[in-house]
Short mmCIF file of C-alpha atoms in Angstrom, two decimals:
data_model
loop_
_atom_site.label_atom_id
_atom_site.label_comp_id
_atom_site.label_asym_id
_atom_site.label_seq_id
_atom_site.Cartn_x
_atom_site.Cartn_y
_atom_site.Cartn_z
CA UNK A 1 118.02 104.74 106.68
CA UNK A 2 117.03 104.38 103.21
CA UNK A 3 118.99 102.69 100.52
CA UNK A 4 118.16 102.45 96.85
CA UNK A 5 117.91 99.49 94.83
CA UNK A 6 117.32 99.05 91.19
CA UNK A 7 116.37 94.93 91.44
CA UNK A 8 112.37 96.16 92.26
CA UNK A 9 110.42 97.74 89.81
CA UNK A 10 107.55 100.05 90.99
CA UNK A 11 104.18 99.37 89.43
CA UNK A 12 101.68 102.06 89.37
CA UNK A 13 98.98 99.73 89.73
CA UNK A 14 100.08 96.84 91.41
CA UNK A 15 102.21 98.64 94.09
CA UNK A 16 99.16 101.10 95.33
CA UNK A 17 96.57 97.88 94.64
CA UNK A 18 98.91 95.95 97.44
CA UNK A 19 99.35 99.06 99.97
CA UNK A 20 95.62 99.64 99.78
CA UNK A 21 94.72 96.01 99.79
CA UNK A 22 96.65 95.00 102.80
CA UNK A 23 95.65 98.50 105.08
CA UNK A 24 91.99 97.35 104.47
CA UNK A 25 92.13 93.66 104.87
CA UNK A 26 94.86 93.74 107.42
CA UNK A 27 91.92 92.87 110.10
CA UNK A 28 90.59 89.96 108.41
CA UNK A 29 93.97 88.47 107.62
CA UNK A 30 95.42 89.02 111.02
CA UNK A 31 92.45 87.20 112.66
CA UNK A 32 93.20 84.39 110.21
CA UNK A 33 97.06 83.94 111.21
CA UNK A 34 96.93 85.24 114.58
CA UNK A 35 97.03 82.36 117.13
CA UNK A 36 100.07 80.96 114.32
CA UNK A 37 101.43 84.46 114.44
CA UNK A 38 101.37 84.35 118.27
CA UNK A 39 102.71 80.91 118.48
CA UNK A 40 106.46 82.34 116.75
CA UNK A 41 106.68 85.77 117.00
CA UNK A 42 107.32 85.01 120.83
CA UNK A 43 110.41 85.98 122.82
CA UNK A 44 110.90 89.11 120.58
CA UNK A 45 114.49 90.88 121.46
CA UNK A 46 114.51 94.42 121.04
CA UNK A 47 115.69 95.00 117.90
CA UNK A 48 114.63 92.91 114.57
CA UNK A 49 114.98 92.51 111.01
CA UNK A 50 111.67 92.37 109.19
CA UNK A 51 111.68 91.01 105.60
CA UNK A 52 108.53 92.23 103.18
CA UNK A 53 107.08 94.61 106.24
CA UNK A 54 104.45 95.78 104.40
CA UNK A 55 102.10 98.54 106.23
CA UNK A 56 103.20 97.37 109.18
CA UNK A 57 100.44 94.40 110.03
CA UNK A 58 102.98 92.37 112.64
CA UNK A 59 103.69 95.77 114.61
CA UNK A 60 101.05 94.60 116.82
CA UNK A 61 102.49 91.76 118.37
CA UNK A 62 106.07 93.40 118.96
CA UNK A 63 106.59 95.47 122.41
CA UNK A 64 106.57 99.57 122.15
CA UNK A 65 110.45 100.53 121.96
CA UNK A 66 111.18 97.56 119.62
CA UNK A 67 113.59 98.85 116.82
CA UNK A 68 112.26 97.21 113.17
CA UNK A 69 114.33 96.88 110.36
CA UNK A 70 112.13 97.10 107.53
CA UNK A 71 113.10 95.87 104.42
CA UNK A 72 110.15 96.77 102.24
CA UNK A 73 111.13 97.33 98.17
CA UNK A 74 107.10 98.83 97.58
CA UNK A 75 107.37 102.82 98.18
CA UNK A 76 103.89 102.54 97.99
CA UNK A 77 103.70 100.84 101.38
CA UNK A 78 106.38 103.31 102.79
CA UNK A 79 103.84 105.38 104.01
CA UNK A 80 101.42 103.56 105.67
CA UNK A 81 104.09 101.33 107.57
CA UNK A 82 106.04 104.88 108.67
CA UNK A 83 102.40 105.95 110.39
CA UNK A 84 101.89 102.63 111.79
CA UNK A 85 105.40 102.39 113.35
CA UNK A 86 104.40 105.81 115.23
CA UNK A 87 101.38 104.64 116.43
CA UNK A 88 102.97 101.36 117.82
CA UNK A 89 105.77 103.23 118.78
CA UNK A 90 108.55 101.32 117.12
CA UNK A 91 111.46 102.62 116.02
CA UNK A 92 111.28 101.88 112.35
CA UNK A 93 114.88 101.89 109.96
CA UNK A 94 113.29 101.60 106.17
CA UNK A 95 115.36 99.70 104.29
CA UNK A 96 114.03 99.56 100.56
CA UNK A 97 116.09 96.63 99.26
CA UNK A 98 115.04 93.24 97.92
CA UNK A 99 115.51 90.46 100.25
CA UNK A 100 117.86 88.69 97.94
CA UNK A 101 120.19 91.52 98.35
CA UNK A 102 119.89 92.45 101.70
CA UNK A 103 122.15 95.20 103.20
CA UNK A 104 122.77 93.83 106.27
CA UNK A 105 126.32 92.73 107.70
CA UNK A 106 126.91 89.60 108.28
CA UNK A 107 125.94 88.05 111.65
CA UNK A 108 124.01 91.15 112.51
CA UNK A 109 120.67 90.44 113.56
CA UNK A 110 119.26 88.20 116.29
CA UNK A 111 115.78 88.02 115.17
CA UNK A 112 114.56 87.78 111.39
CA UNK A 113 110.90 87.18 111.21
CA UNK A 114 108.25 87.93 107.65
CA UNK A 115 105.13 87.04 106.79
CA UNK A 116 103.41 86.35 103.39
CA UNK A 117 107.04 87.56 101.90
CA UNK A 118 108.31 83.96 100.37
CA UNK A 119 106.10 83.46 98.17
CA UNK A 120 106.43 86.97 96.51
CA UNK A 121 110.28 86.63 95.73
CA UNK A 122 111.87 85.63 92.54
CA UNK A 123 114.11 83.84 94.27
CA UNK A 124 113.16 81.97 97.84
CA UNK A 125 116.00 80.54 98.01
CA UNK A 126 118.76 82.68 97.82
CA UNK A 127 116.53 85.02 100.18
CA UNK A 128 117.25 82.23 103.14
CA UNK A 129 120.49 82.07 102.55
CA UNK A 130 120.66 85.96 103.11
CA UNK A 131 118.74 85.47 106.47
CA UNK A 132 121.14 82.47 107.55
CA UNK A 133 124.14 85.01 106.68
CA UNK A 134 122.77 87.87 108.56
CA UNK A 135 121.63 86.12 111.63
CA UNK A 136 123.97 85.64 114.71
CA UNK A 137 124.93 82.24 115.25
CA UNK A 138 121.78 81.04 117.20
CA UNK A 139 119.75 83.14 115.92
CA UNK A 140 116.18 82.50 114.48
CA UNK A 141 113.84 83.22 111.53
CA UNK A 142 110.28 83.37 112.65
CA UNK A 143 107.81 82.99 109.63
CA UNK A 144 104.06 82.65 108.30
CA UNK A 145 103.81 82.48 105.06
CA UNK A 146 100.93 80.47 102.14
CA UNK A 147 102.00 77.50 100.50
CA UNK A 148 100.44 74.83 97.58
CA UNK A 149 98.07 72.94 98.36
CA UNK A 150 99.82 69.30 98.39
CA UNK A 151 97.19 66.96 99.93
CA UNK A 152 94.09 69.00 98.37
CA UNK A 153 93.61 68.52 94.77
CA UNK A 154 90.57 71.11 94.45
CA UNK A 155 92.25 73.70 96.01
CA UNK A 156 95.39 72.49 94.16
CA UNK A 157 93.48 73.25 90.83
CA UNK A 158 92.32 76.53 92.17
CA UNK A 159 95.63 77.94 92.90
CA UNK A 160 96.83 76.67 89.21
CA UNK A 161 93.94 78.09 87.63
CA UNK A 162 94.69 81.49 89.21
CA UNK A 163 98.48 81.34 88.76
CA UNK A 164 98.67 83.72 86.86
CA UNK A 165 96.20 86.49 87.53
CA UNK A 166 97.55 86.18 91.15
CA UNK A 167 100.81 86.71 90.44
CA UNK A 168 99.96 89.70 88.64
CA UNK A 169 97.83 91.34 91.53
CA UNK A 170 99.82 90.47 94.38
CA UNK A 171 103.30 91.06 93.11
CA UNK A 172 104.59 88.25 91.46
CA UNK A 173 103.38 85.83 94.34
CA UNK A 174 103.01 82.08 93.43
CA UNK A 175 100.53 80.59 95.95
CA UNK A 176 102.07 76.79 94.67
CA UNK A 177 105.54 76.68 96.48
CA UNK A 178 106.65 74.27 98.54
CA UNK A 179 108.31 76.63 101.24
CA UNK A 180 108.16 74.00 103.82
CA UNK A 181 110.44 71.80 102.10
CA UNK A 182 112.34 74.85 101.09
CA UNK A 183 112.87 76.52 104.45
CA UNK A 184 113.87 72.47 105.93
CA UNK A 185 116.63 72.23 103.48
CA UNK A 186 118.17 75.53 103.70
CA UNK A 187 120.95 74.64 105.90
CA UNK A 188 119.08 76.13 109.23
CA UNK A 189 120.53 73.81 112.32
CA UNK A 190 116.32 72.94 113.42
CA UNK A 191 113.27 74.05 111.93
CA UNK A 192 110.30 73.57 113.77
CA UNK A 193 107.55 73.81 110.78
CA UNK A 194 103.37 73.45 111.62
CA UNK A 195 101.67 72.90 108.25
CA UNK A 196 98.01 73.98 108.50
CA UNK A 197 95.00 74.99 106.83
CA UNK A 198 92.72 78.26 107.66
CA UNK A 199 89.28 78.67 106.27
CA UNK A 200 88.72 81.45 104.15
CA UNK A 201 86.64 82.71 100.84
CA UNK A 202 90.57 83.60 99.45
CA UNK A 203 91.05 79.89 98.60
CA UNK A 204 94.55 80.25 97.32
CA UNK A 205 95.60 81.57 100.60
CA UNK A 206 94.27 78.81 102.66
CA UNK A 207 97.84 75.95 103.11
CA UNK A 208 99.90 77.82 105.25
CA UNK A 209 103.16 77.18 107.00
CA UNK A 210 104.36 78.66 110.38
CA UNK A 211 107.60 78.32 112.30
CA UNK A 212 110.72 79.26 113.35
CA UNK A 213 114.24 78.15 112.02
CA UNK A 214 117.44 78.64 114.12
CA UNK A 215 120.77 79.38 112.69
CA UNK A 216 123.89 76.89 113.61
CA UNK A 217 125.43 78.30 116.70
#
């Protein structure tokens, strides 16, 4: 299924840039976050809502036979991600919406997990409350995403300095949110939240959050 949306706007650079950018550094990244990727995207049911899906990079750790629900805005990625769901063999529904308008019902999805998504939306915000209102009650949001640096005041500068020129490359991503915060306060009933650093040459990528959040049941 593929619905249209006009609240993403295709960029003929940017939009290629990320879908070739993320196929050939999908390795490297993946060894980075693995053992926190691991760590939540455990106990997988067999169907799932996946927000920001990319080329597919989290395929790997989901069973053959799992049914994705893709909601990636970038045709540029649709590709890519439609080849790697065959090759994983998950059944893949592309849904090219924005998650701050997904089209989802309401209480319709057990699992919700992303990766590297939050800090690409406009709005983080309202995008959790459209996961709260489209998981089940006791349902959970598994995540991984890059977060400011609070605690490191180099690599605090660093991300400032390339605030901007970031944003532009990687689709409006800010790597200075506070998504920990963020996700704590967003009216999940527990959020279990590991704050961590990785070691990497991409120094605006390096504070990280992982975790999973569990909807009121």
């Amino acid at each position: 299924m593929t619905t249209t949306t006009t609240a993403y706007e295709p960029n003929p650079v940017r939009g290629p840039f990320n879908a070739a950018f993320f196929t050939v550094m999908g390795g490297y990244l993946d060894w980075l976050m693995r053992s926190r990727k691991q760590r939540v995207f455990t106990d997988l049911p067999g169907e799932i809502v996946e927000l920001g899906s990319g080329v597919g990079a989290n395929f790997r750790y989901l069973p053959p036979g799992t049914r994705v629900i893709a909601v990636e805005p970038n045709p540029a990625m649709h590709s890519r991600l439609r080849a790697r769901a065959v090759r994983h063999k998950i059944e893949l529904e592309l849904h090219d919406v924005v998650g701050e308008q997904l089209d989802l019902p309401d209480a319709s999805a057990e699992m919700v997990v992303s990766s590297l998504v939050l800090c690409t939306v406009p709005d983080p915000a309202r995008v959790l409350a459209e996961i709260r209102r489209v998981l089940r009650p006791g349902g959970r949001y598994a995540f991984v995403e890059h977060v400011g640096a609070k605690g490191h005041p180099v690599l605090r500068r660093v991300q400032r300095v390339v605030r901007r020129p970031w944003a532009w490359m990687f689709e409006g991503c800010s790597c200075e949110r506070d998504l920990a915060d963020l996700i704590a306060s967003a009216g999940f009933a527990s959020a279990d939240i590991e704050e961590y650093h990785i070691h990497s040459p991409i120094l605006p990528f390096n504070t990280q959050v992982a975790g999973v959040a569990t909807k009121r049941g």
